[in-house]
PDB file of N, CA, C and O in Angstrom:
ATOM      1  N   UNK A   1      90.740-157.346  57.802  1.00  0.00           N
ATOM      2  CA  UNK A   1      91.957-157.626  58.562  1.00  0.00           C
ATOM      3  C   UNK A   1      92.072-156.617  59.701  1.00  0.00           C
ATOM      4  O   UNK A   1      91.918-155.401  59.595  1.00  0.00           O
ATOM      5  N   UNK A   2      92.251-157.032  60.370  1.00  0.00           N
ATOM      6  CA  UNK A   2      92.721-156.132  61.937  1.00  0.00           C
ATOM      7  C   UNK A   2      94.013-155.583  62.239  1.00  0.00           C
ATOM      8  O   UNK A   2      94.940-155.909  61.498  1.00  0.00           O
ATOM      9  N   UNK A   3      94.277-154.646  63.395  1.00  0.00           N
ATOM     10  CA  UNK A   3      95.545-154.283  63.484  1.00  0.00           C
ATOM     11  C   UNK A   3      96.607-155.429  63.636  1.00  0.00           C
ATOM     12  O   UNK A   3      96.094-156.526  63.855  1.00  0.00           O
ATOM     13  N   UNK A   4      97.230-155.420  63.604  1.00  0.00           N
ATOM     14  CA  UNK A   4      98.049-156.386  63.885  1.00  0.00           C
ATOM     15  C   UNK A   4      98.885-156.491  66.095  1.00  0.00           C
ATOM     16  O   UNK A   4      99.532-157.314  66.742  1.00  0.00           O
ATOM     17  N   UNK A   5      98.539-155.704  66.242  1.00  0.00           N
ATOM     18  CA  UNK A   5      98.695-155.177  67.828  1.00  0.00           C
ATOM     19  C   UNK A   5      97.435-154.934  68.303  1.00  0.00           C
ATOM     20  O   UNK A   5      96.779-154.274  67.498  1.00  0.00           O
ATOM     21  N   UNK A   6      96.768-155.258  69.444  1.00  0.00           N
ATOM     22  CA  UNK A   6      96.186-154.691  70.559  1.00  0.00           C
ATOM     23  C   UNK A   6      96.371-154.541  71.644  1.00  0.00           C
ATOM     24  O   UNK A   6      96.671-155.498  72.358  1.00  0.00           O
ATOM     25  N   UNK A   7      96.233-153.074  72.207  1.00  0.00           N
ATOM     26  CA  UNK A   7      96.899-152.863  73.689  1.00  0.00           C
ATOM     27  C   UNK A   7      95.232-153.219  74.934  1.00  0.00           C
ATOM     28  O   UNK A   7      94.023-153.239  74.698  1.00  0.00           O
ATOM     29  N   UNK A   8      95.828-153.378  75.852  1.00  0.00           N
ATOM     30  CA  UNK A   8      95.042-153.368  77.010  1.00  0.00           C
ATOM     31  C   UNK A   8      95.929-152.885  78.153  1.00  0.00           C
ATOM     32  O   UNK A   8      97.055-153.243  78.498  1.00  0.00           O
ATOM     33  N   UNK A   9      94.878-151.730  78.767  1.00  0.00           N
ATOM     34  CA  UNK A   9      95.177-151.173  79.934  1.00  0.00           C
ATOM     35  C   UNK A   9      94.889-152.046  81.114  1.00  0.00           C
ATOM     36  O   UNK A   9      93.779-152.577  81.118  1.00  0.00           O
ATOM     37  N   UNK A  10      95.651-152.274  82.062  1.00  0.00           N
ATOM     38  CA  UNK A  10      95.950-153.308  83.229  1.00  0.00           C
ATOM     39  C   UNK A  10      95.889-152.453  84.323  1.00  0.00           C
ATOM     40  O   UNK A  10      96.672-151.504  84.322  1.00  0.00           O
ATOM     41  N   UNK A  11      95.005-152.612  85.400  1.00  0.00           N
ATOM     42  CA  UNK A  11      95.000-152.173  86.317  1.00  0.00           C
ATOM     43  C   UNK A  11      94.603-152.688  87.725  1.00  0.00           C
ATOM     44  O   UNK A  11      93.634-153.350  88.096  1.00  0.00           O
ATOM     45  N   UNK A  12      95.616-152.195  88.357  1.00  0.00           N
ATOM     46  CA  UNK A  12      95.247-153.751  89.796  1.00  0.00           C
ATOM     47  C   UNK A  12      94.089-153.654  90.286  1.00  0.00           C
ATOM     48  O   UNK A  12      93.750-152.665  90.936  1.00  0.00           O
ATOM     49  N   UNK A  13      93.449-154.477  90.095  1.00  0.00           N
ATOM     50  CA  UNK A  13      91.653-154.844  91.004  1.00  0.00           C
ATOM     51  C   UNK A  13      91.631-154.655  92.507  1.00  0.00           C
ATOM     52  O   UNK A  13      92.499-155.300  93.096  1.00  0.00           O
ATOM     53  N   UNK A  14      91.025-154.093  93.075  1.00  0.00           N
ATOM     54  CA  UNK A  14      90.617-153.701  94.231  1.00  0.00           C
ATOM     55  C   UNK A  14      90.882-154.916  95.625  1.00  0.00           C
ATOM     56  O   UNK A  14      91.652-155.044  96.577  1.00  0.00           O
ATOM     57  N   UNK A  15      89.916-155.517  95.123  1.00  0.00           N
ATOM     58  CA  UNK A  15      89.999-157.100  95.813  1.00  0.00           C
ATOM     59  C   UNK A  15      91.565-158.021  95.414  1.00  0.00           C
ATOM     60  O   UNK A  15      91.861-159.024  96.064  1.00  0.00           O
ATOM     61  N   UNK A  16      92.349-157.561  94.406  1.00  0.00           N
ATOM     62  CA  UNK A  16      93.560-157.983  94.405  1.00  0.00           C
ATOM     63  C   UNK A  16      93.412-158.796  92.901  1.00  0.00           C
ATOM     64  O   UNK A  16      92.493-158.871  92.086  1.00  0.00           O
ATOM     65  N   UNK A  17      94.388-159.195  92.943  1.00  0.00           N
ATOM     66  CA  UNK A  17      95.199-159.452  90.870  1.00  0.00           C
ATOM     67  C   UNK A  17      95.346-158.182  89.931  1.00  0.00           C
ATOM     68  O   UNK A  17      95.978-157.139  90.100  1.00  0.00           O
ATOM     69  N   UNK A  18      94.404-158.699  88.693  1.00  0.00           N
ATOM     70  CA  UNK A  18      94.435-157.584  88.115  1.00  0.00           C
ATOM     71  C   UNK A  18      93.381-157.512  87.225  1.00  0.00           C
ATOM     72  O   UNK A  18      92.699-158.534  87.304  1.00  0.00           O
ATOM     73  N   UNK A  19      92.895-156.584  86.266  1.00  0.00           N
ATOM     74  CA  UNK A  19      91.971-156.501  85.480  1.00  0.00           C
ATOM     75  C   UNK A  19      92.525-155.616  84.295  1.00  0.00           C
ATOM     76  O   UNK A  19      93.192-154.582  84.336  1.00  0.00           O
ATOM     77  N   UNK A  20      92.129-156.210  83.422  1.00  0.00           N
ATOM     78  CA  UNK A  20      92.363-155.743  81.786  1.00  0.00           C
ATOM     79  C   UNK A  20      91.544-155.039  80.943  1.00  0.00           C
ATOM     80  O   UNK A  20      90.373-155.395  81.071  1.00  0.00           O
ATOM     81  N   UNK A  21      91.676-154.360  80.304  1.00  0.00           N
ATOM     82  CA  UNK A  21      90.664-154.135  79.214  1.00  0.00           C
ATOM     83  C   UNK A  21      91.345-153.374  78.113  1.00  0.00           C
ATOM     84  O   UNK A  21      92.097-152.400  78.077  1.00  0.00           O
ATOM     85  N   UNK A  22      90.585-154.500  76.877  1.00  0.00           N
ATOM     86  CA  UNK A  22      91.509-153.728  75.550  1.00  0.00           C
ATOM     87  C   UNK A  22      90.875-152.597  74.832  1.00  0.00           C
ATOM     88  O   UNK A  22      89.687-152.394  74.580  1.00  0.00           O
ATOM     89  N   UNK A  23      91.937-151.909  74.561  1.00  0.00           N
ATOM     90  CA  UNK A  23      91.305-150.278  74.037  1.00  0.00           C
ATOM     91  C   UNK A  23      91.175-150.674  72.635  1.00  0.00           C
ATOM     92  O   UNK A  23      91.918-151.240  71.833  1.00  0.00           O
ATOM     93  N   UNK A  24      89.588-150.030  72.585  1.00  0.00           N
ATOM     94  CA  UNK A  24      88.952-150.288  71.142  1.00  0.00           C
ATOM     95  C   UNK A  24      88.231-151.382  70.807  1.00  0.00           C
ATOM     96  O   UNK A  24      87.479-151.321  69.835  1.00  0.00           O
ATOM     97  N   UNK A  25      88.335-152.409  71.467  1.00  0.00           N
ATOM     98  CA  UNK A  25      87.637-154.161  71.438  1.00  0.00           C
ATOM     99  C   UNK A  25      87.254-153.535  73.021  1.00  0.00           C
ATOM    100  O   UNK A  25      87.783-152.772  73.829  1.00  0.00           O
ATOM    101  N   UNK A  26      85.351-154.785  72.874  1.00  0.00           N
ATOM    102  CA  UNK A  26      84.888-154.805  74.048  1.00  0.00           C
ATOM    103  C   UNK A  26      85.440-155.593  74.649  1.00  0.00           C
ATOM    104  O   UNK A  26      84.533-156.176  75.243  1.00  0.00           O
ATOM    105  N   UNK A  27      86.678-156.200  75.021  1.00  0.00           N
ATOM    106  CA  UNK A  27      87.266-157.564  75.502  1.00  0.00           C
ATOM    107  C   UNK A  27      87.580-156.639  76.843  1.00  0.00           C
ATOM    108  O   UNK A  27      87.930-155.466  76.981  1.00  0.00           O
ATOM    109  N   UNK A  28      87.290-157.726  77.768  1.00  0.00           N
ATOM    110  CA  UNK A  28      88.094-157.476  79.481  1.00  0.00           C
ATOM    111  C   UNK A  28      88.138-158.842  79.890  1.00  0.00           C
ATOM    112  O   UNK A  28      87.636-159.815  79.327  1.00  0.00           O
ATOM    113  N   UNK A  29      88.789-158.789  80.920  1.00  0.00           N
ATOM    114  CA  UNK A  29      89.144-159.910  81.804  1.00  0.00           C
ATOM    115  C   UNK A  29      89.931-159.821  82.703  1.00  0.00           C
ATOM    116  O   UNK A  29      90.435-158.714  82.517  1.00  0.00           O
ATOM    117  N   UNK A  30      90.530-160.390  83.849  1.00  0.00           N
ATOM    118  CA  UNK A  30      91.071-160.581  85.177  1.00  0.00           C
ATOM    119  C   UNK A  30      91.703-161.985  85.061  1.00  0.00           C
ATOM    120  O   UNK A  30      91.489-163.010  84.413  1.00  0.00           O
ATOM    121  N   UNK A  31      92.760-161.466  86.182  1.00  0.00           N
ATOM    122  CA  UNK A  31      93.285-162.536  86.756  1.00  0.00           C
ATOM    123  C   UNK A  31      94.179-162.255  88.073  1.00  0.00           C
ATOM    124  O   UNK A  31      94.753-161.209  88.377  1.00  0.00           O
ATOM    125  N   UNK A  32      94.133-163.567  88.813  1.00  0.00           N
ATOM    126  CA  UNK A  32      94.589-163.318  90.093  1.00  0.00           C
ATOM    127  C   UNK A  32      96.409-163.176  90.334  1.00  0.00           C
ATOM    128  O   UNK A  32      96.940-162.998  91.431  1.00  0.00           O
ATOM    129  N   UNK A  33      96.966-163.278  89.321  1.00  0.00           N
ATOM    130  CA  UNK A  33      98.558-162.436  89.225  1.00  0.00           C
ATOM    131  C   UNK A  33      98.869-162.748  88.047  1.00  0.00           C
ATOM    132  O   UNK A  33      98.232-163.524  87.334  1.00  0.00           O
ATOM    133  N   UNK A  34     100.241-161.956  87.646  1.00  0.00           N
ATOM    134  CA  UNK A  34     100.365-161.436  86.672  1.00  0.00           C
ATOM    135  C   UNK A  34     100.937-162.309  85.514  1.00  0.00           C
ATOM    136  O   UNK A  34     101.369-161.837  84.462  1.00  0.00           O
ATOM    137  N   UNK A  35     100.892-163.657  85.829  1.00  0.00           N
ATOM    138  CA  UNK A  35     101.006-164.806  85.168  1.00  0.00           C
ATOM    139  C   UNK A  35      99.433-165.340  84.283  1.00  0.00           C
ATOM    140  O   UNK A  35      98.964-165.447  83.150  1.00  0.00           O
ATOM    141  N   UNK A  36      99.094-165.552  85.720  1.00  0.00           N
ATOM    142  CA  UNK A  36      97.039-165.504  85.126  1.00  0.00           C
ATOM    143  C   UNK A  36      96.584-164.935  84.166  1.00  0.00           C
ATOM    144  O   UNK A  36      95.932-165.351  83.208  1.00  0.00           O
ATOM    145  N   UNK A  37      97.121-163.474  84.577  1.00  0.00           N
ATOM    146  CA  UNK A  37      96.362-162.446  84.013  1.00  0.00           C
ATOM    147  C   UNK A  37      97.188-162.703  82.259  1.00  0.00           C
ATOM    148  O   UNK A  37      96.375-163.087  81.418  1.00  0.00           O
ATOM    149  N   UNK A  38      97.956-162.604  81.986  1.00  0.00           N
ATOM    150  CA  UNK A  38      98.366-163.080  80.937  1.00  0.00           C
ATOM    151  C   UNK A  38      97.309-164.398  79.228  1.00  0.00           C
ATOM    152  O   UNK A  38      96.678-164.494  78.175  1.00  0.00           O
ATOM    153  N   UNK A  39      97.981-164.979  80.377  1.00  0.00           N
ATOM    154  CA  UNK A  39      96.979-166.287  80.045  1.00  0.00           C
ATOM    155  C   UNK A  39      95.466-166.230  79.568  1.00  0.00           C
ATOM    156  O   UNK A  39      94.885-166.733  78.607  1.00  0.00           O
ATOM    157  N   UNK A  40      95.055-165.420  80.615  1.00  0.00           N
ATOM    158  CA  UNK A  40      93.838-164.471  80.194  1.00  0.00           C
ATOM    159  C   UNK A  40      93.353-163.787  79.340  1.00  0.00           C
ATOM    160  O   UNK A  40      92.405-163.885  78.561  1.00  0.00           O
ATOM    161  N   UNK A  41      94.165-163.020  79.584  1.00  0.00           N
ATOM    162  CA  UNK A  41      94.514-161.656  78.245  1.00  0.00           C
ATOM    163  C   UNK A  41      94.451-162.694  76.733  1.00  0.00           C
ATOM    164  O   UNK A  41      93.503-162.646  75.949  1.00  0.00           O
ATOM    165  N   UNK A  42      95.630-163.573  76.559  1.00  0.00           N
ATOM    166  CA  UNK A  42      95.198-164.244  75.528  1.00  0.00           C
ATOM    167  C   UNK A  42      94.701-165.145  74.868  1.00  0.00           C
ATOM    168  O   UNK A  42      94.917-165.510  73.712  1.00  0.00           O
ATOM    169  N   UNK A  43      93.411-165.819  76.322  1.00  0.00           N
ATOM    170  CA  UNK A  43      92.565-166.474  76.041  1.00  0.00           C
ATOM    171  C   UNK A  43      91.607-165.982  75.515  1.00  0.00           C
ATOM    172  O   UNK A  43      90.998-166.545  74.606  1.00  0.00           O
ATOM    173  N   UNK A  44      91.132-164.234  76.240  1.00  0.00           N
ATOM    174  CA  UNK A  44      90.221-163.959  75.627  1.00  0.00           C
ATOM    175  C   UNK A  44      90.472-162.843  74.295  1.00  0.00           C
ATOM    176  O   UNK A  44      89.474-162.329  73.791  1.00  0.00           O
ATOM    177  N   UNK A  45      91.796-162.519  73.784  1.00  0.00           N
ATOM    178  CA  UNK A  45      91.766-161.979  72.203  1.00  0.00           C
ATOM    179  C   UNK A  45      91.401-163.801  70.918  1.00  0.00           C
ATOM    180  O   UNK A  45      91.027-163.848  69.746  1.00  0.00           O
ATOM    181  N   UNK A  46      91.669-164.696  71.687  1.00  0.00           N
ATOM    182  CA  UNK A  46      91.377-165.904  70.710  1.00  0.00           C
ATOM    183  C   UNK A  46      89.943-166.149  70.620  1.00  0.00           C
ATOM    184  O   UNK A  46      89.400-166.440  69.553  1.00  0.00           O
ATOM    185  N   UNK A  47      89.306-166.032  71.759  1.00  0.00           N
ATOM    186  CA  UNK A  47      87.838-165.980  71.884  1.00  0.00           C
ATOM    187  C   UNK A  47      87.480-164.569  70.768  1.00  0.00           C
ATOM    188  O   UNK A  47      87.296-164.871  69.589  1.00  0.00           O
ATOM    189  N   UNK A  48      87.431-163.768  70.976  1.00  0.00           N
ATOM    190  CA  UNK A  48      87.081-162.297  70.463  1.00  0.00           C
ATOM    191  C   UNK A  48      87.161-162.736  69.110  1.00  0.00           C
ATOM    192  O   UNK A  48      86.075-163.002  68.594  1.00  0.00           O
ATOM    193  N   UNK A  49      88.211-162.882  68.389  1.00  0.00           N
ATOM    194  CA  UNK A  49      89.279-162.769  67.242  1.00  0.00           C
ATOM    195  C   UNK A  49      88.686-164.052  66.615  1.00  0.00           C
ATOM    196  O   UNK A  49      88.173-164.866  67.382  1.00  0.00           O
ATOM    197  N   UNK A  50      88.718-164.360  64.995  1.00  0.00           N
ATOM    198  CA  UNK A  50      88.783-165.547  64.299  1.00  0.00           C
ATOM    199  C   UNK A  50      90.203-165.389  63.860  1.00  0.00           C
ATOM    200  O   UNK A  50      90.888-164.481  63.391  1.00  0.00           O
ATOM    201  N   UNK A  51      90.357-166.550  64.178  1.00  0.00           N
ATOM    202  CA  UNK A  51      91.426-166.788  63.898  1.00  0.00           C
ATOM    203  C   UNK A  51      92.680-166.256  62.761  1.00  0.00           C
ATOM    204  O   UNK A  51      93.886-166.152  62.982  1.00  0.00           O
ATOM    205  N   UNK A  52      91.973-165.990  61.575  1.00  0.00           N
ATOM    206  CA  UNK A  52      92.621-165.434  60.535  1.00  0.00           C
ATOM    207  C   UNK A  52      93.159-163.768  60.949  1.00  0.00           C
ATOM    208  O   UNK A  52      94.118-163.088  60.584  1.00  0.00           O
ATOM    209  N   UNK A  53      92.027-163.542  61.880  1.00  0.00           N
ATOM    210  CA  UNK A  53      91.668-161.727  62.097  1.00  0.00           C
ATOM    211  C   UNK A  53      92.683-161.654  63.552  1.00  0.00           C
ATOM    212  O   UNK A  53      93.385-160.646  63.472  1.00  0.00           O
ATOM    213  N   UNK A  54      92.826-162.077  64.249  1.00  0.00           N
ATOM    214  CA  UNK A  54      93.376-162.311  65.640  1.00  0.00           C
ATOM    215  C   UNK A  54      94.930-161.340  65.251  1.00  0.00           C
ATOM    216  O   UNK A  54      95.682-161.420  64.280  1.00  0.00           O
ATOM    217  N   UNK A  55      94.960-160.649  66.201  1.00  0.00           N
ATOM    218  CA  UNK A  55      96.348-159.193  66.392  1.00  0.00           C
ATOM    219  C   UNK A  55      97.991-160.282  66.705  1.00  0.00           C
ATOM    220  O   UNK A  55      98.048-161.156  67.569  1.00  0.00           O
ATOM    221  N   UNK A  56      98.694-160.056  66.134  1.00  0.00           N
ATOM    222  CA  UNK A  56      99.993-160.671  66.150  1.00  0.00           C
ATOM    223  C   UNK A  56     100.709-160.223  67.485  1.00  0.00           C
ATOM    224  O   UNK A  56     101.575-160.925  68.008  1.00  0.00           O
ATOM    225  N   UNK A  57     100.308-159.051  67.987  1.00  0.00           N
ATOM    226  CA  UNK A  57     101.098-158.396  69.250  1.00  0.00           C
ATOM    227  C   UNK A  57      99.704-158.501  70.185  1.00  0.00           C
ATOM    228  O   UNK A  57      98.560-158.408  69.740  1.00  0.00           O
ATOM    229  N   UNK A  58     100.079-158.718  71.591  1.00  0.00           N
ATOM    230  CA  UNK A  58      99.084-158.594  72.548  1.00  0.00           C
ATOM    231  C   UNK A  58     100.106-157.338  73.447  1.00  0.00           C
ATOM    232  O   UNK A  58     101.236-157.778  73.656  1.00  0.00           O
ATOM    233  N   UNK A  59      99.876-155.852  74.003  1.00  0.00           N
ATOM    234  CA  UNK A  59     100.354-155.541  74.565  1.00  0.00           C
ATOM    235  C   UNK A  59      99.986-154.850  75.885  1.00  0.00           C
ATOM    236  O   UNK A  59      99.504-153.719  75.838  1.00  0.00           O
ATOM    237  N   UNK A  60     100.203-155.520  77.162  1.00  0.00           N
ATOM    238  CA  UNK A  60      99.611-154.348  78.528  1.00  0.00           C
ATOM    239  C   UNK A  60     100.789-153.407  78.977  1.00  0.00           C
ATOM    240  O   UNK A  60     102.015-153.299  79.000  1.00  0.00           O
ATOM    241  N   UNK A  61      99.517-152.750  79.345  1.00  0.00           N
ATOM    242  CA  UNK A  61     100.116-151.237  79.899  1.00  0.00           C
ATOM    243  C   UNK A  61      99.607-151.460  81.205  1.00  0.00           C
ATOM    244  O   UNK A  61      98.424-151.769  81.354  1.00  0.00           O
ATOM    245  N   UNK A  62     100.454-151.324  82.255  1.00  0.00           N
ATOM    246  CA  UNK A  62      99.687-151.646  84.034  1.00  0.00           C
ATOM    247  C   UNK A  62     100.018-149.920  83.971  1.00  0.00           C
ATOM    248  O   UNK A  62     101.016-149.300  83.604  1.00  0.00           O
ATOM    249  N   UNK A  63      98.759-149.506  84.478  1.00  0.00           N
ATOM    250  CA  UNK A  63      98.663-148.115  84.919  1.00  0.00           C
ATOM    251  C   UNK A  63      98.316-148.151  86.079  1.00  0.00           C
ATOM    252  O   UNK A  63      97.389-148.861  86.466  1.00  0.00           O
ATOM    253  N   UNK A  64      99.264-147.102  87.115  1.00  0.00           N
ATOM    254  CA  UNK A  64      99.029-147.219  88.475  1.00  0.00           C
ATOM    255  C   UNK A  64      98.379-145.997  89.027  1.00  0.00           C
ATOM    256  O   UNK A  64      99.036-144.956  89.057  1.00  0.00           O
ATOM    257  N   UNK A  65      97.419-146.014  89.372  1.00  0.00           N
ATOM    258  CA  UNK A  65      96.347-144.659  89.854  1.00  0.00           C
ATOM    259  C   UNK A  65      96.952-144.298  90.913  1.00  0.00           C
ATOM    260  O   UNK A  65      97.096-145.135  91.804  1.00  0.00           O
ATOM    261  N   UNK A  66      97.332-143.293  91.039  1.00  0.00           N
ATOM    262  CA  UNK A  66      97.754-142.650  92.743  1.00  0.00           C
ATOM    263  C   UNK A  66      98.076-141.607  93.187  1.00  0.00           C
ATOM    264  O   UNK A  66      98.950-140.899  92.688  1.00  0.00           O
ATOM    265  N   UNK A  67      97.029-141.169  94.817  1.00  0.00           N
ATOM    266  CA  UNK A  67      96.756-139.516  94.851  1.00  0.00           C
ATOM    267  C   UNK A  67      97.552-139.281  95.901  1.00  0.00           C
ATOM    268  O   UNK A  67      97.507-140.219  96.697  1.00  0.00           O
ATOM    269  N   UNK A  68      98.156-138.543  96.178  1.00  0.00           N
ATOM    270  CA  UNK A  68      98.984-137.748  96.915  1.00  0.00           C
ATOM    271  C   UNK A  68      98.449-136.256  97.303  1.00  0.00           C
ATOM    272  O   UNK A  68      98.188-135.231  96.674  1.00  0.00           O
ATOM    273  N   UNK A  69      98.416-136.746  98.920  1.00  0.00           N
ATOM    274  CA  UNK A  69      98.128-135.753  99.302  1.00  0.00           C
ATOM    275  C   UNK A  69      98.671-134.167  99.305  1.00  0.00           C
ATOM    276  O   UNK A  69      99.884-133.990  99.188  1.00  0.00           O
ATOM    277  N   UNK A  70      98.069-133.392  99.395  1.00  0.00           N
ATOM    278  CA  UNK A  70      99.287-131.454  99.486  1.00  0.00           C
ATOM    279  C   UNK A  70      98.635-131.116 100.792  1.00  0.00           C
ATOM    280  O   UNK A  70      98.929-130.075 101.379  1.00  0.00           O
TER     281      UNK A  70
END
């Protein structure tokens, strides 16, 4: 049995949307906004996951990288 939660860190893609990846599972994926990206996200824990084993919580974290100059 699996956790019952998996998080994925969300971070906006370069070329634009966003990109995912869940901490601890090799699962990633993208999508072009934050509706997509969703959809995504839990298309591919159903892919990953059998069904019985599959996490009850899907949760992202959008982390925003950013340098500021001194």
């Amino acid at each position: 049995m699996t956790s019952r939660e998996i998080i994925f860190e969300v971070t906006e893609a370069i070329e634009g949307g966003y990109d995912a990846r869940a901490l601890g599972y090799p699962i990633f994926t993208q999508g072009d906004d934050w509706a997509d990206l969703k959809a995504m996200v839990k298309d591919a824990v159903a892919c990953h996951f059998a069904d019985a084993d599959s996490p009850e919580i899907i949760r992202l974290r959008l982390v925003k990288d950013e340098v500021i100059a001194v």
